[in-house]
PDB file of C-alpha atoms in Angstrom:
ATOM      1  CA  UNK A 613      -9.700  18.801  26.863  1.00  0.00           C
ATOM      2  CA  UNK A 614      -9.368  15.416  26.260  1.00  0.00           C
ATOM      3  CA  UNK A 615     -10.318  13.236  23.037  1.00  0.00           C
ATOM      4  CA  UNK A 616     -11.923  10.931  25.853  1.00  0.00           C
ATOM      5  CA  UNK A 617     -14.224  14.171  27.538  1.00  0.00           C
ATOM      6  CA  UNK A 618     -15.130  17.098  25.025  1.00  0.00           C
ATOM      7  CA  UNK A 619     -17.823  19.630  25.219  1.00  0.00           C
ATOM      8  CA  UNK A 620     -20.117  20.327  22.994  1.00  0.00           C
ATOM      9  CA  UNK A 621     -22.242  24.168  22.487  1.00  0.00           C
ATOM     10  CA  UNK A 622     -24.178  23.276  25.351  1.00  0.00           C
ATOM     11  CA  UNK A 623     -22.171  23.206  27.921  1.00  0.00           C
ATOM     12  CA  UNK A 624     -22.312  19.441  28.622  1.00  0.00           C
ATOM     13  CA  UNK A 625     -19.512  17.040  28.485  1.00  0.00           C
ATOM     14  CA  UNK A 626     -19.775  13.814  26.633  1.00  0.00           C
ATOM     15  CA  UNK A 627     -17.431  10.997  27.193  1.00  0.00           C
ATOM     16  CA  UNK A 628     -16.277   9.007  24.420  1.00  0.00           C
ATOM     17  CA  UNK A 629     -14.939   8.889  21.157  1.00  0.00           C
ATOM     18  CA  UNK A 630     -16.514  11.669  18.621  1.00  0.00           C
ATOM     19  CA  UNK A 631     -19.076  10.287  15.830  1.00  0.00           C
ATOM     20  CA  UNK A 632     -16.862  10.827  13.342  1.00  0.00           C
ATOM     21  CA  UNK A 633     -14.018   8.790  15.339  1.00  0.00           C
ATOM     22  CA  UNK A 634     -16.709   6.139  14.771  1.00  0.00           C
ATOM     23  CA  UNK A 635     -17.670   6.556  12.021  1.00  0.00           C
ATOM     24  CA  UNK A 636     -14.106   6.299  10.482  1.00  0.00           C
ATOM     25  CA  UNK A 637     -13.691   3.312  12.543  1.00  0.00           C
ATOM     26  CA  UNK A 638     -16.465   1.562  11.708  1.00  0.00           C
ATOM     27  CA  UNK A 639     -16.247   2.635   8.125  1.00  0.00           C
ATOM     28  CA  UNK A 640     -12.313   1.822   7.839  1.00  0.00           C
ATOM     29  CA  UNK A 641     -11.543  -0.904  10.346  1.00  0.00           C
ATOM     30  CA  UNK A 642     -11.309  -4.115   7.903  1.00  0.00           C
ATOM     31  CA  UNK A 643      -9.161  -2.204   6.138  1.00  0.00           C
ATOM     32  CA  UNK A 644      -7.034  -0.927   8.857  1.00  0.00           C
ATOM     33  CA  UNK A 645      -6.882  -4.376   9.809  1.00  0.00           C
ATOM     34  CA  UNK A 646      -6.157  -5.800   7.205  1.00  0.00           C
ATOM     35  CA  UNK A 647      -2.318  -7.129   5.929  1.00  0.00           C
ATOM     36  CA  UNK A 648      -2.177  -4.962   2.886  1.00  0.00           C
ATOM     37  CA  UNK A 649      -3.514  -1.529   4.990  1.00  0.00           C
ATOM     38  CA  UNK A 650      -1.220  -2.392   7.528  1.00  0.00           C
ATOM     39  CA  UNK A 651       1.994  -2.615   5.341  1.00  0.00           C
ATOM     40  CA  UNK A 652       0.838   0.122   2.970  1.00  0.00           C
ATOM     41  CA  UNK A 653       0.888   2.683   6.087  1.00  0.00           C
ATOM     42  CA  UNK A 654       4.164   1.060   7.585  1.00  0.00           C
ATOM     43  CA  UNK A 655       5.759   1.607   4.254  1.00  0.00           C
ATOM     44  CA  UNK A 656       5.042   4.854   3.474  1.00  0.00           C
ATOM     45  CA  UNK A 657       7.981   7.092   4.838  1.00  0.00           C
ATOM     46  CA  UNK A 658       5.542   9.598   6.830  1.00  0.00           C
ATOM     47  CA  UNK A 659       3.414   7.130   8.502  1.00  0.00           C
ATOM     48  CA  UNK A 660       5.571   4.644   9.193  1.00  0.00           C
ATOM     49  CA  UNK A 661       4.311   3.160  12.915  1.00  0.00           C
ATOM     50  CA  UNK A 662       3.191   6.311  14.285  1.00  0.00           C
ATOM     51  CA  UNK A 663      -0.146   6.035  13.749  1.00  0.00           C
ATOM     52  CA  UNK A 664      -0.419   2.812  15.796  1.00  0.00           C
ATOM     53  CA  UNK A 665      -1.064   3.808  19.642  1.00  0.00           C
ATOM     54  CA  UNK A 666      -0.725   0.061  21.014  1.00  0.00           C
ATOM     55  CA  UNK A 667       2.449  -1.654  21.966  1.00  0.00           C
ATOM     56  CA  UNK A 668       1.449  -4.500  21.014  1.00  0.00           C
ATOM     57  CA  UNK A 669       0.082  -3.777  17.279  1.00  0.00           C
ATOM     58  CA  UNK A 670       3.647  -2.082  16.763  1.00  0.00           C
ATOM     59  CA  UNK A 671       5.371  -5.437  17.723  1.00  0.00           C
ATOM     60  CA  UNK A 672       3.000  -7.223  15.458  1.00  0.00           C
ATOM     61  CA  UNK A 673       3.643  -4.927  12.196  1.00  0.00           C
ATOM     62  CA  UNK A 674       7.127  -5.137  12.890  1.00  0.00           C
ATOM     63  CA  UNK A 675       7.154  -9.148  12.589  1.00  0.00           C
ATOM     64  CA  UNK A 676       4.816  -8.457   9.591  1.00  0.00           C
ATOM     65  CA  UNK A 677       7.413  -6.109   7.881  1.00  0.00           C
ATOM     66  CA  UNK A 678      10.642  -8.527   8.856  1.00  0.00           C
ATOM     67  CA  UNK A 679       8.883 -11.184   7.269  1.00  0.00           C
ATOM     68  CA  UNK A 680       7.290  -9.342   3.759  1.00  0.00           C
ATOM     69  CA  UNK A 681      11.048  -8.082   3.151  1.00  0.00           C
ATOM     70  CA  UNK A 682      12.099 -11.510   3.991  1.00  0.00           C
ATOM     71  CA  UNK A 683       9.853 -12.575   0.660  1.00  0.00           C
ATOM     72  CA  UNK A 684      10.658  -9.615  -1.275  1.00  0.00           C
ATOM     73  CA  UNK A 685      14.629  -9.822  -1.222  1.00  0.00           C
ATOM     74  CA  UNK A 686      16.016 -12.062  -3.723  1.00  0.00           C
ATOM     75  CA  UNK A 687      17.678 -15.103  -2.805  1.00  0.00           C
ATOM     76  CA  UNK A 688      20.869 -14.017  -4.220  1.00  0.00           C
ATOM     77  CA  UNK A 689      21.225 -11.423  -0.933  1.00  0.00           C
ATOM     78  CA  UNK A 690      20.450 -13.963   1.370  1.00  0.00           C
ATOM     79  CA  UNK A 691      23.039 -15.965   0.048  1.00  0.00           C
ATOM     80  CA  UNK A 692      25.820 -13.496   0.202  1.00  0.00           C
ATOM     81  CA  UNK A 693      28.509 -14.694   2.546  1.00  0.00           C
ATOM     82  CA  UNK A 694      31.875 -15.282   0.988  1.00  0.00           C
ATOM     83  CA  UNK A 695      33.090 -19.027   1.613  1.00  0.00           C
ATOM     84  CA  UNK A 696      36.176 -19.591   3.779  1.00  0.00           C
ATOM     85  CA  UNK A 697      39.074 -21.780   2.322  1.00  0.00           C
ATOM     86  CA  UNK A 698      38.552 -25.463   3.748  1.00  0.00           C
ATOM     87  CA  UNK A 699      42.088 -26.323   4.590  1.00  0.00           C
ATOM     88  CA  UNK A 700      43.769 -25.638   7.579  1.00  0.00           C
ATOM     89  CA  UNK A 701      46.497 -24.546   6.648  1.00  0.00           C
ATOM     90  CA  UNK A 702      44.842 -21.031   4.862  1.00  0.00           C
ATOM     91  CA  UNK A 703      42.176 -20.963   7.751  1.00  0.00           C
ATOM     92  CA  UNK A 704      44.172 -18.757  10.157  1.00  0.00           C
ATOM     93  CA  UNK A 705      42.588 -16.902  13.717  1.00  0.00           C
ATOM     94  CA  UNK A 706      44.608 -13.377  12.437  1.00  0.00           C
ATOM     95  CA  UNK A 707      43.539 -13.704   9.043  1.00  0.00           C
ATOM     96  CA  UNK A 708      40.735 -10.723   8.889  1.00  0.00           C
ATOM     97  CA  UNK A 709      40.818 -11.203   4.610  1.00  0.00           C
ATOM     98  CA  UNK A 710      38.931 -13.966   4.256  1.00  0.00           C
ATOM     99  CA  UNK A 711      35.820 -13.073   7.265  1.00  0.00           C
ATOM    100  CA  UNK A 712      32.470 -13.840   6.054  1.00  0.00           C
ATOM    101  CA  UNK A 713      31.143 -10.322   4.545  1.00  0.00           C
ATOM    102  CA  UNK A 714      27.788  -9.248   6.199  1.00  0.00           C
ATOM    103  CA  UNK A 715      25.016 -11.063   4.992  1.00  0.00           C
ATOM    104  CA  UNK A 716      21.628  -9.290   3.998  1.00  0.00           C
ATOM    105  CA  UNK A 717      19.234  -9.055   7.095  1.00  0.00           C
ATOM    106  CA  UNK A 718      15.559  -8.272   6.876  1.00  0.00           C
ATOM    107  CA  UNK A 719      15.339  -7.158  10.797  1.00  0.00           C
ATOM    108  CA  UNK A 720      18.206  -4.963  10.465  1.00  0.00           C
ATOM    109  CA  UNK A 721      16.996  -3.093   7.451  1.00  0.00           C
ATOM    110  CA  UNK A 722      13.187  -2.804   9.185  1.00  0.00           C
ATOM    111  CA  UNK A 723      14.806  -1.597  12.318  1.00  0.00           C
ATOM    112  CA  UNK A 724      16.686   1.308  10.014  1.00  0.00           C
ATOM    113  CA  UNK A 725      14.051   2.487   8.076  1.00  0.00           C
ATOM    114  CA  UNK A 726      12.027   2.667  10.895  1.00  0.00           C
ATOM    115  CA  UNK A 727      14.412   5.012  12.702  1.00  0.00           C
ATOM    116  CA  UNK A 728      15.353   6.787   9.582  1.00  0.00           C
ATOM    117  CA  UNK A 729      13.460   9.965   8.427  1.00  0.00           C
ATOM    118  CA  UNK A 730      10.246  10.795   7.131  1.00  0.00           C
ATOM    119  CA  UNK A 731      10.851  11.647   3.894  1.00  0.00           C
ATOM    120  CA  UNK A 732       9.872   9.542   0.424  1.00  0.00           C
ATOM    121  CA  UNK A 733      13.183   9.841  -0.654  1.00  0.00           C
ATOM    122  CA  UNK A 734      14.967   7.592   2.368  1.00  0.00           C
ATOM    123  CA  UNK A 735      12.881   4.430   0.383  1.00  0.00           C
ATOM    124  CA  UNK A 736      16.160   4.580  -2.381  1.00  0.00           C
ATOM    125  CA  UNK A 737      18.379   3.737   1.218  1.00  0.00           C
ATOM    126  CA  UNK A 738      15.869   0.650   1.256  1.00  0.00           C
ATOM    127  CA  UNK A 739      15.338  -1.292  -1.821  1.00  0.00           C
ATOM    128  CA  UNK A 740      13.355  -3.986  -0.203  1.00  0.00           C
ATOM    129  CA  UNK A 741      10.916  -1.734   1.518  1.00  0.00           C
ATOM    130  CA  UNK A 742      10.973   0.337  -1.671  1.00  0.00           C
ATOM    131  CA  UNK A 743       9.258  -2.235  -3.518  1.00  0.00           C
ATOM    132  CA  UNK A 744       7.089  -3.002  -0.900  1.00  0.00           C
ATOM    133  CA  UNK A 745       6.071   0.300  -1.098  1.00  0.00           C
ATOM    134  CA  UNK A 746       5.385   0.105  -4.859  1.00  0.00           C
ATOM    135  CA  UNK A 747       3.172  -2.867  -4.484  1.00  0.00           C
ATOM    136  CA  UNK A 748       0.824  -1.707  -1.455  1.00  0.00           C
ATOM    137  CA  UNK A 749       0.530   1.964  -2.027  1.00  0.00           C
ATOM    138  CA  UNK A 750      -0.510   1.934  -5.429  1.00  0.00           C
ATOM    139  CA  UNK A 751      -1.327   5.399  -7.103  1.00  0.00           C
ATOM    140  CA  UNK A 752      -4.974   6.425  -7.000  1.00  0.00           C
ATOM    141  CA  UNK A 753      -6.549   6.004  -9.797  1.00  0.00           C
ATOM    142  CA  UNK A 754      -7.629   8.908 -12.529  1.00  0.00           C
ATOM    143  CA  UNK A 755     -11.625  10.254 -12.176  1.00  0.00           C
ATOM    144  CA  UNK A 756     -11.195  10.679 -16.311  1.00  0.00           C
ATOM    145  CA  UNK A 757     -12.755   7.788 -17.525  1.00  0.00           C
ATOM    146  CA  UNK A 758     -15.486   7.928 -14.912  1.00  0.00           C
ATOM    147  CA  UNK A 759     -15.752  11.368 -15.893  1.00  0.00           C
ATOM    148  CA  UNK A 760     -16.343  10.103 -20.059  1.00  0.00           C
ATOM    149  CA  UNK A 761     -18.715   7.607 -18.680  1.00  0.00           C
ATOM    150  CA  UNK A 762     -20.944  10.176 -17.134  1.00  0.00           C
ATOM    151  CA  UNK A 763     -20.526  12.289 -20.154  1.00  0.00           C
ATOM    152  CA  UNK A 764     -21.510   9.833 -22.811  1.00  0.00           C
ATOM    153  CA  UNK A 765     -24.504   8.899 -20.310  1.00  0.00           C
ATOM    154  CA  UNK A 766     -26.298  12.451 -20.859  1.00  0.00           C
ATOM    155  CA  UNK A 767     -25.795  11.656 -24.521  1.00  0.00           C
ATOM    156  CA  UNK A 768     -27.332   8.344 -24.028  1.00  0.00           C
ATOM    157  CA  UNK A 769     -30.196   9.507 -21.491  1.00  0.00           C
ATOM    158  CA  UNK A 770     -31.799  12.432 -23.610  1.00  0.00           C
ATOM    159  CA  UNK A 771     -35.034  14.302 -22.806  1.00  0.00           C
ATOM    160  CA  UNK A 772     -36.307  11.916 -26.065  1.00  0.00           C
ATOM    161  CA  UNK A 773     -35.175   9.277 -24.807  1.00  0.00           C
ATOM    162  CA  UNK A 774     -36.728  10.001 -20.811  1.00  0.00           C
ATOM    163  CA  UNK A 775     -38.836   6.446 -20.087  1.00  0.00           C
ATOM    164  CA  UNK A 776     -35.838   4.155 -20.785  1.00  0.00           C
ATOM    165  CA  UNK A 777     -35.390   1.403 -18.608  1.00  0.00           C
ATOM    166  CA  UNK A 778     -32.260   1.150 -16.021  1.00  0.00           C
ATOM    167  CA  UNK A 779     -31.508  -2.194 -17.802  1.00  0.00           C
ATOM    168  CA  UNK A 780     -31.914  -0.827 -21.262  1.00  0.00           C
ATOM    169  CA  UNK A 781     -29.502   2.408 -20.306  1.00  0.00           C
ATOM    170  CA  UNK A 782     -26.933   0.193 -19.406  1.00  0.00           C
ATOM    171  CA  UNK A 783     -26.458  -1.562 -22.496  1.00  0.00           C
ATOM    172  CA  UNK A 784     -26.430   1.295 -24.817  1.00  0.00           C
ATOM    173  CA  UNK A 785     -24.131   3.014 -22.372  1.00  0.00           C
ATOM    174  CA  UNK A 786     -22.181  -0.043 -22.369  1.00  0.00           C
ATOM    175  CA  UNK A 787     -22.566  -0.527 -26.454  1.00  0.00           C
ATOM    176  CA  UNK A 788     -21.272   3.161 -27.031  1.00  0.00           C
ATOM    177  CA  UNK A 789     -18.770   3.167 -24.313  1.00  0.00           C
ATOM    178  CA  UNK A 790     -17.244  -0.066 -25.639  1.00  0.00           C
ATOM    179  CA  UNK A 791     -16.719   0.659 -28.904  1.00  0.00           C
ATOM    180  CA  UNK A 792     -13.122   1.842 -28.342  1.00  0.00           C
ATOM    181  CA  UNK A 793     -12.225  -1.562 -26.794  1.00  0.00           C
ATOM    182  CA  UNK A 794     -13.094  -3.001 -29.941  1.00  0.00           C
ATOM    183  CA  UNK A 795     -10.363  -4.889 -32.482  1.00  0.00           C
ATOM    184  CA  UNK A 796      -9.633  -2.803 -35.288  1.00  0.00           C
ATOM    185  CA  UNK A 797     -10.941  -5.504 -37.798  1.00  0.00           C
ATOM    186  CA  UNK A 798     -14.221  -5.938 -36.110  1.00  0.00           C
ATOM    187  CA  UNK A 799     -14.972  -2.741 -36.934  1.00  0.00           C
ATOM    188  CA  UNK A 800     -14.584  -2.793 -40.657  1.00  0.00           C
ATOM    189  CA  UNK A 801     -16.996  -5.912 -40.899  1.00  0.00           C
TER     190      UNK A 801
END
């Protein structure tokens, strides 16, 4: 069966995406859309433009990766085609020595990675779309400090202490939480 027609215990056949299908989409789809979700998928090796099912959203990414490595490589690459002698007389047809050396091209390094492999390690082949990757997939964040928040909150909230207010909780959460951002010398005074 189908993604479009499934059945469910009953017997019956629905049409249709699933609720979660939905769900995910409705829940997700600014950030799908979005510049940054788009290049942070395109840039990670095992995604890369797989995910997208339309043509045309493939083209579109595509322009959008030619043109972010565009910003990202430094002008120095750009830059990098040797200069030919200006008089005629050293500016020969069968002289292959002095050809302009290939200059850096966004397009051509897009079109590589994306029919290079899957693995993280190919980014070191791709220094441009390396740090591209280092700016939109950024590592996800530790749960420790939440974690320490929600700790020193029982402290805070004891049975004793049952009828405070939700303003009041925050600011002695926030007064005993904060003293580690505190300057050394505020503390002595």
């Amino acid at each position: 069966m189908t993604a479009a027609a499934t059945s469910n215990s009953t017997g019956r056949t629905s049409v249709g995406p699933s609720p979660a299908k939905q769900a995910i989409k409705i829940r997700f789809d600014a950030v799908l859309d979005s510049q940054e979700g788009l290049l942070a998928a395109a840039t990670c090796p095992k995604f890369k433009l797989r995910w997208l099912k339309d043509e045309r959203r493939r083209e579109h990414l595509k322009v959008l990766l030619t043109t972010e490595c565009c910003k990202t490589a430094p002008a120095t690459d750009n830059a990098n085609v040797s200069q030919l002698a200006a008089s005629p007389a050293e500016i020969d047809f069968f002289d292959f020595e002095n050809q302009p050396t290939e200059s850096f091209s966004a397009e051509n390094e897009v079109t590589d990675y994306l029919r290079s492999g899957y693995e993280l390690e190919i980014l070191n082949q791709f220094p441009n779309l390396k740090k591209m990757y280092m700016k939109y997939n950024a590592p996800t964040p530790s749960s420790a400090p939440v974690e320490r928040l929600f700790s020193l909150g029982g402290l805070v909230l004891s049975p004793k202490r049952n009828r405070l207010c939700d303003r009041r909780f925050e600011k002695l959460l926030l007064m005993r939480y904060n003293h580690c951002f505190t300057l050394k010398e505020n503390q002595k005074t």
